[in-house]
Short mmCIF file of C-alpha atoms in Angstrom, two decimals:
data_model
loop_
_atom_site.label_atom_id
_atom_site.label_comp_id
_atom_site.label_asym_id
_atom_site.label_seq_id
_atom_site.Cartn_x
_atom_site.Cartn_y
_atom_site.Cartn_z
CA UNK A 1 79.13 115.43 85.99
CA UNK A 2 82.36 116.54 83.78
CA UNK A 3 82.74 115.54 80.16
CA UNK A 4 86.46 114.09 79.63
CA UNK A 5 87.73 113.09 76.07
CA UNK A 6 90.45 109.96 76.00
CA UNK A 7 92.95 110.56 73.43
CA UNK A 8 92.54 107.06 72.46
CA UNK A 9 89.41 107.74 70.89
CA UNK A 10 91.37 109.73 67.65
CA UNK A 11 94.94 108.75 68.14
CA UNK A 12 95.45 107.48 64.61
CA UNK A 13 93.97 110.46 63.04
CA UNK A 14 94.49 113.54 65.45
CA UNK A 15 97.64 115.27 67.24
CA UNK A 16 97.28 116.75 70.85
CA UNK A 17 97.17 119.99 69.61
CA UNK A 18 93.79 118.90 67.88
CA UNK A 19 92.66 117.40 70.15
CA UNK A 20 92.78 120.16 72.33
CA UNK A 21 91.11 122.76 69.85
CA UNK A 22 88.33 120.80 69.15
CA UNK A 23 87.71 119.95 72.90
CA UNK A 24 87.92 123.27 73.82
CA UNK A 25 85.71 124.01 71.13
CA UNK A 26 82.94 121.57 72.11
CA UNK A 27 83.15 122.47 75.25
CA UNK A 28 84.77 118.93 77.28
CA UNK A 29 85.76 119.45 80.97
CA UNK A 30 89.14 117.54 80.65
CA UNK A 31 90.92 115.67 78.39
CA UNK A 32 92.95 112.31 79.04
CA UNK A 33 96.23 112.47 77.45
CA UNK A 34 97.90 110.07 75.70
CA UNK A 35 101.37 109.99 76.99
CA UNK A 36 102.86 106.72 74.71
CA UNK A 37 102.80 108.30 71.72
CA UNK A 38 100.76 112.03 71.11
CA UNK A 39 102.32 113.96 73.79
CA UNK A 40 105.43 112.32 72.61
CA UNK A 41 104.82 113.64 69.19
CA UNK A 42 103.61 116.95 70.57
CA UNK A 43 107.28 117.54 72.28
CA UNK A 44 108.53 116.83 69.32
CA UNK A 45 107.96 120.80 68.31
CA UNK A 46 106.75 122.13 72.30
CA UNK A 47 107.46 121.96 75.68
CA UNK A 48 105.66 121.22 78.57
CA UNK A 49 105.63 124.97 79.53
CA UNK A 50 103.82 125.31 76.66
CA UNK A 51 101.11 122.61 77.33
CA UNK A 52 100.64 124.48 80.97
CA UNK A 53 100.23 127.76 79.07
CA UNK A 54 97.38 126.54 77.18
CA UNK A 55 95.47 124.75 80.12
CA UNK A 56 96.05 128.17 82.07
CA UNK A 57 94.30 129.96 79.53
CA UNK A 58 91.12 127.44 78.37
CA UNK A 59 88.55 125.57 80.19
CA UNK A 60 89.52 122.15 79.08
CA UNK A 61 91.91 120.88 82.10
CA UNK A 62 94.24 117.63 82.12
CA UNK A 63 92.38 114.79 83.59
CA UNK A 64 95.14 112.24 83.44
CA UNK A 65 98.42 110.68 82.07
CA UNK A 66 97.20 107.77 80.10
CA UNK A 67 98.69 105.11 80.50
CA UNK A 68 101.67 103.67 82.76
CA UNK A 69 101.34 100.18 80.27
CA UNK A 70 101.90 96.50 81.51
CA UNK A 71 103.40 97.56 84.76
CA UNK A 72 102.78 93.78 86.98
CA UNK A 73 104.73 90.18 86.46
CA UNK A 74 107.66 91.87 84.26
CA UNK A 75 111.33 91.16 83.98
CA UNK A 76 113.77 92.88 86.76
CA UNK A 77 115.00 94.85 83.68
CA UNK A 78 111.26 95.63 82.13
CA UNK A 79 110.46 96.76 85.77
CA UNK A 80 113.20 98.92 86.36
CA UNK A 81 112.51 100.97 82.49
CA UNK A 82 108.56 100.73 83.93
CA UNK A 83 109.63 102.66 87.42
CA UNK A 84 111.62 105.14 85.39
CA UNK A 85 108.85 105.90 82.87
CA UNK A 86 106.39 106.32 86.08
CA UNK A 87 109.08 108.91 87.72
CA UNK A 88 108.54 110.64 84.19
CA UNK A 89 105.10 110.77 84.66
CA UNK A 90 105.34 112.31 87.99
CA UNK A 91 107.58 114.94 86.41
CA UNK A 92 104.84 115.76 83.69
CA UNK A 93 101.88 115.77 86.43
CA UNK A 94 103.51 118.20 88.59
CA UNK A 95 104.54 120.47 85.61
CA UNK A 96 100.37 120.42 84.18
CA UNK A 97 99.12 119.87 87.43
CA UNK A 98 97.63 116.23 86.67
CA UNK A 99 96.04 114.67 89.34
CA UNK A 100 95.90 111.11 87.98
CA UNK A 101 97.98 108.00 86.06
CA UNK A 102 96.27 105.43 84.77
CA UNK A 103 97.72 102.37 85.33
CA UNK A 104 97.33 99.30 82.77
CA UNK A 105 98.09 95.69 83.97
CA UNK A 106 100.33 93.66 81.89
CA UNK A 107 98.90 91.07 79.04
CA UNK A 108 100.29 87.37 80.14
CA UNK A 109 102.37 87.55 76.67
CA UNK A 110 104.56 90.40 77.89
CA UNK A 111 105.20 88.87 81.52
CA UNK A 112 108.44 87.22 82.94
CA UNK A 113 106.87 83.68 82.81
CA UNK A 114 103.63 83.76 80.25
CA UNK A 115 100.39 82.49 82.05
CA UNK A 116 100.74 83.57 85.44
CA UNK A 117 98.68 82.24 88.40
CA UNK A 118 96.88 84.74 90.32
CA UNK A 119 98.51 84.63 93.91
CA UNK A 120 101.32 85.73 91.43
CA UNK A 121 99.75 88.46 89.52
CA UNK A 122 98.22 89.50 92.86
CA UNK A 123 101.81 89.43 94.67
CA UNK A 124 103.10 91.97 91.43
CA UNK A 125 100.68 94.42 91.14
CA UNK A 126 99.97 94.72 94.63
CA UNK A 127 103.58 95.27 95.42
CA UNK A 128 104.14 97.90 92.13
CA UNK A 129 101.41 100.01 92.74
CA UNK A 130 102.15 100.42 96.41
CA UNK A 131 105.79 101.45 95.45
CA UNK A 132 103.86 103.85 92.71
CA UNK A 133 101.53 105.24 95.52
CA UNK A 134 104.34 106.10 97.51
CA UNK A 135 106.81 108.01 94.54
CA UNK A 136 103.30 109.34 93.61
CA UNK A 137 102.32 111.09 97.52
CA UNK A 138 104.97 114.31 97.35
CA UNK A 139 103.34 115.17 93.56
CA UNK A 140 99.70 114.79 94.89
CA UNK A 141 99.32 112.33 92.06
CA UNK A 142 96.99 109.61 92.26
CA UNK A 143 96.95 106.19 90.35
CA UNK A 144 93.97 105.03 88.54
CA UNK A 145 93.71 101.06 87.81
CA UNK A 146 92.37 100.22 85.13
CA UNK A 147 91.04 96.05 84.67
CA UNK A 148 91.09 95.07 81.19
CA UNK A 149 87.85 93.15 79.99
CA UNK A 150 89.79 90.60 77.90
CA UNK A 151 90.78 87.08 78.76
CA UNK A 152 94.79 87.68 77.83
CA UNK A 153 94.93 90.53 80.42
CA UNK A 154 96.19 89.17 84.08
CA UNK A 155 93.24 91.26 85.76
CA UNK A 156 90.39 91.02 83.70
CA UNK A 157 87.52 91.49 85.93
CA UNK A 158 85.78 94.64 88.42
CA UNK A 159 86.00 92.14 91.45
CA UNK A 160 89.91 91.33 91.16
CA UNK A 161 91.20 94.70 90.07
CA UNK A 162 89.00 96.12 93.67
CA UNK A 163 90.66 93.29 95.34
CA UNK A 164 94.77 94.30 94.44
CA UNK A 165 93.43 98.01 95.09
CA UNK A 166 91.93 96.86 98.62
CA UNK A 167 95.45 95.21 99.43
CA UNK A 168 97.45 98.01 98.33
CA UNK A 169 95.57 100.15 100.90
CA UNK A 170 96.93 103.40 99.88
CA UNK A 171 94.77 106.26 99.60
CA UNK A 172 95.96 107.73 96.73
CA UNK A 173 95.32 104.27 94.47
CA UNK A 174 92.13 103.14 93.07
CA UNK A 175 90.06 102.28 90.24
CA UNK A 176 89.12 103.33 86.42
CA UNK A 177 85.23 101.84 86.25
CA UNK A 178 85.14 101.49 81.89
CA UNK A 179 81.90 100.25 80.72
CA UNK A 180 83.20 98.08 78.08
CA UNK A 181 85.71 96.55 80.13
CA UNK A 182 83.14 95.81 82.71
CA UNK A 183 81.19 94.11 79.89
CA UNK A 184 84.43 92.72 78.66
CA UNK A 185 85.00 89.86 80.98
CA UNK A 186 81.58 89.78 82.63
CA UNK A 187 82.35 91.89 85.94
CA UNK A 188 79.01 91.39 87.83
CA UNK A 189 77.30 94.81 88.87
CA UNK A 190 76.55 92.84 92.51
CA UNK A 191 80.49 93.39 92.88
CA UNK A 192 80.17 96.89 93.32
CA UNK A 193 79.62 97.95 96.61
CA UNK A 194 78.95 101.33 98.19
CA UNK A 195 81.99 101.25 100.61
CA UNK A 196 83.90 101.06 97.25
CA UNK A 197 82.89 104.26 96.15
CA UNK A 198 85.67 106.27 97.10
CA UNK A 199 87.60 103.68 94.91
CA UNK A 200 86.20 104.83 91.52
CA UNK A 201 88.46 108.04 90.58
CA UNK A 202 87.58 107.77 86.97
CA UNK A 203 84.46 106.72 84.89
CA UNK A 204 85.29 105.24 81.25
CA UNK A 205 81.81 105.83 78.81
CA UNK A 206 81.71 103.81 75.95
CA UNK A 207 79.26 101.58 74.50
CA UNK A 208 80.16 98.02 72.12
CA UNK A 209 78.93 95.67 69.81
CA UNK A 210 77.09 92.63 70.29
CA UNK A 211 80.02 90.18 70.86
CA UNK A 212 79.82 87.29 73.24
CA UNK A 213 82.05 87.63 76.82
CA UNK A 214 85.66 87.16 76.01
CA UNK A 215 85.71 88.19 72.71
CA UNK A 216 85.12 91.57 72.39
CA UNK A 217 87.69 94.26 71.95
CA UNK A 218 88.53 97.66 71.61
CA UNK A 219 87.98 98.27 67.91
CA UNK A 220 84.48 96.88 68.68
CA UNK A 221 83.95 99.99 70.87
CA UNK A 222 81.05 102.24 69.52
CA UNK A 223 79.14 104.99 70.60
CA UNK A 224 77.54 105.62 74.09
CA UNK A 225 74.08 104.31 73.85
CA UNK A 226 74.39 102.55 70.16
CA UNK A 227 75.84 99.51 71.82
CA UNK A 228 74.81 96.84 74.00
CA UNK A 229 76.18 97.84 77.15
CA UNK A 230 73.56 98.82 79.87
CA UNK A 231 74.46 101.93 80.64
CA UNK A 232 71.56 103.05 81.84
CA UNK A 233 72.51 100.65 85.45
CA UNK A 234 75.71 101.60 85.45
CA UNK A 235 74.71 105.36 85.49
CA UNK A 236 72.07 104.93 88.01
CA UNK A 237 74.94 102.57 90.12
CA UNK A 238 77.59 105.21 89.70
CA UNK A 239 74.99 107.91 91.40
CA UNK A 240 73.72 105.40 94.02
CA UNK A 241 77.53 105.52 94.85
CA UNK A 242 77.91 109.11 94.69
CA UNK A 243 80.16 109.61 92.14
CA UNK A 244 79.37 112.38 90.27
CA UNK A 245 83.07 113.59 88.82
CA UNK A 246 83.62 112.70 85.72
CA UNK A 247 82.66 110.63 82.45
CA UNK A 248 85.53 110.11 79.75
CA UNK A 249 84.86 108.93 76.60
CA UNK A 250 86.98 106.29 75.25
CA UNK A 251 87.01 104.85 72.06
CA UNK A 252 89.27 102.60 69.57
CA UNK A 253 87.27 102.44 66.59
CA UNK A 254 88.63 101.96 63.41
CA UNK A 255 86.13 103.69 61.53
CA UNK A 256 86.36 106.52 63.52
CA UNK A 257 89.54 107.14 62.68
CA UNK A 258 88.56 107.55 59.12
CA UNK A 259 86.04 110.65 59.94
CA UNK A 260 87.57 113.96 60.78
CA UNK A 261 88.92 114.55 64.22
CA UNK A 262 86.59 117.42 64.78
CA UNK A 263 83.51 115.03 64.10
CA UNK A 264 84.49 112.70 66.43
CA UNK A 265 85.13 114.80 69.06
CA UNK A 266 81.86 116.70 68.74
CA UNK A 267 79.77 113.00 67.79
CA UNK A 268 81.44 111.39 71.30
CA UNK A 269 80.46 114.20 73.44
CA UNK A 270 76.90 114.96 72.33
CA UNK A 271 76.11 111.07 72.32
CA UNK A 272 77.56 111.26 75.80
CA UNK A 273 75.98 113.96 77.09
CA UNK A 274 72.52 112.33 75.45
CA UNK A 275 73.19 109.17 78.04
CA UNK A 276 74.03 110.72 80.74
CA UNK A 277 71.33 113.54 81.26
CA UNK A 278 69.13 111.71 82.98
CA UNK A 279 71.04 110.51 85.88
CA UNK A 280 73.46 113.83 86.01
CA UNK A 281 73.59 117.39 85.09
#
C-alpha cells in the first residue's frame, strides 16, 4: 500500500512547498493537497506549471484536490459559486494530472433551510455529484465522498454516504473510508460489504481520543495506533476487500501544529507505516 500525507495534518504551521520537501524527504507516495487555502497561498508566488515541474521530477505524486466544501442543500447562488469552484478544480487536475476531488457534504448550518430531512439531503447530493461526475468524465477525474463523523454534518454515517454514491451510479464517484469519521458517528463495520469495494478510492488513517459517539472532532485526531480507533479491523476489512492503494494520513491536531512541520511529517508516516505493516507491504 502507498503512504499519502493530507495537507490538513500541518496547515496552520506549513506551506505546500514544505510540505512537499519534507514528503519527498520521508519518502510518502502522494500527497493530498489542500486547495482552500495552501495551494492558494502557494500561487500567490508560482504557477501551476511550476507545481507539475516538481511532481515530474520527485517521487511524491498528487493524490487529490482536497476539498470541493459543503457542496449539497445550498442556495441557487451558493450552488452556482460551488459548480464554478469544481470547474476550477478540473482545470488544476488536468494541469497536475490529479486523479481525484474530494468532495465534503455541507454542515446543516450552511444549507438553504437549516436541518434538512434526509429524502432532501439525499435528493441534493445525489443530484450534485452526478452533475460533478459528468463535468469530471473528459478530465479523467474522479470524485471522492467523503461522510463526516459528526452529528451537524447532513451525511454523517458509512451506510448513507454508500447509499447517495449507489444512487448516483456513476463510475467515476465513490467513497473516502476515514477511520475517525467512521468512529465519528458510529458507522457499523457490518455496513461494509465486498461488492462495495470498488467504492473505496481513498483510505483516511488516523487514530482519536477516547470521546463518546457524537462528540468527537477533528482536533481530537491523534496518531495512528495511539488512539482508540480499531484499526487493526479496519486494516484487515480494507484487505478482505482488496483495496490495497493507498493510506493518507489526516490529522487536525492542535498540538501538532505547534511541533515543526518536518516532525510531523516524519512522526505521521512512521506511526503509519508501524500500523499498517502487518496487513500490507
Amino acid at each position: 500500500m502507498k503512504i499519502a500525507f493530507n495537507e490538513g495534518t500541518t496547515f496552520e504551521s506549513a506551506t505546500l512547498e514544505q510540505n512537499l520537501e519534507y514528503c519527498e524527504k520521508y519518502g510518502y507516495d502522494y500527497i493530498e493537497i489542500r486547495t482552500i487555502d495552501q495551494l492558494k497561498d502557494y500561487l500567490q508566488t508560482h504557477t501551476l506549471d511550476d507545481l507539475k515541474r516538481y511532481f515530474d521530477t520527485h517521487k511524491i505524486k498528487p493524490l487529490s484536490l482536497n476539498a470541493i466544501c459543503f457542496f449539497n442543500n445550498r442556495t441557487e447562488e451558493d450552488e452556482k459559486e460551488i459548480f464554478t469552484e469544481f470547474k476550477d478544480y478540473l482545470a488544476i487536475c488536468q494541469k497536475l494530472e490529479c486523479e481525484y476531488i474530494c468532495a465534503v457534504p455541507s454542515n446543516i448550518d450552511v444549507t438553504e433551510k437549516g436541518k434538512i430531512k434526509v429524502a432532501e439531503i439525499n435528493e441534493s447530493a445525489v443530484r450534485v455529484l452526478r452533475e460533478f461526475a459528468d463535468l469530471a468524465k473528459p478530465y479523467g477525474v474522479k470524485i471522492a465522498l467523503e461522510f463526516i463523523g459528526i452529528p451537524e454534518n447532513t451525511i454523517h454515517t458509512f451506510k448513507h454516504a454508500y447509499q447517495i454514491v449507489e444512487q448516483v451510479n456513476r463510475d467515476n464517484v465513490g467513497l473516502v473510508y476515514d477511520t475517525f469519521q467512521f468512529t465519528g458517528m458510529g458507522s457499523r463495520f457490518s455496513d461494509v460489504e465486498k461488492h462495495m469495494a470498488d467504492k473505496i478510492f481513498i483510505f483516511h488513517i488516523n487514530d482519536v481520543d477516547d470521546y463518546p459517539t457524537g462528540q468527537m472532532r477533528d482536533t481530537d485526531r491523534i496518531w495512528p495506533g495511539y488512539g482508540v480507533i480499531d484499526l487493526k479491523r479496519h486494516l484487515q476489512l480494507l484487505k478482505d476487500l482488496n483495496y490495497d492503494f493507498v493510506a493518507s494520513i489526516e490529522l487536525f491536531r492542535p498540538e501538532y501544529y505547534q511541533m515543526k512541520p518536518e516532525e510531523v511529517i516524519r512522526k505521521a508516516k512512521e506511526t503509519t507505516e508501524e500500523v499498517i505493516q502487518k496487513y500490507f507491504r
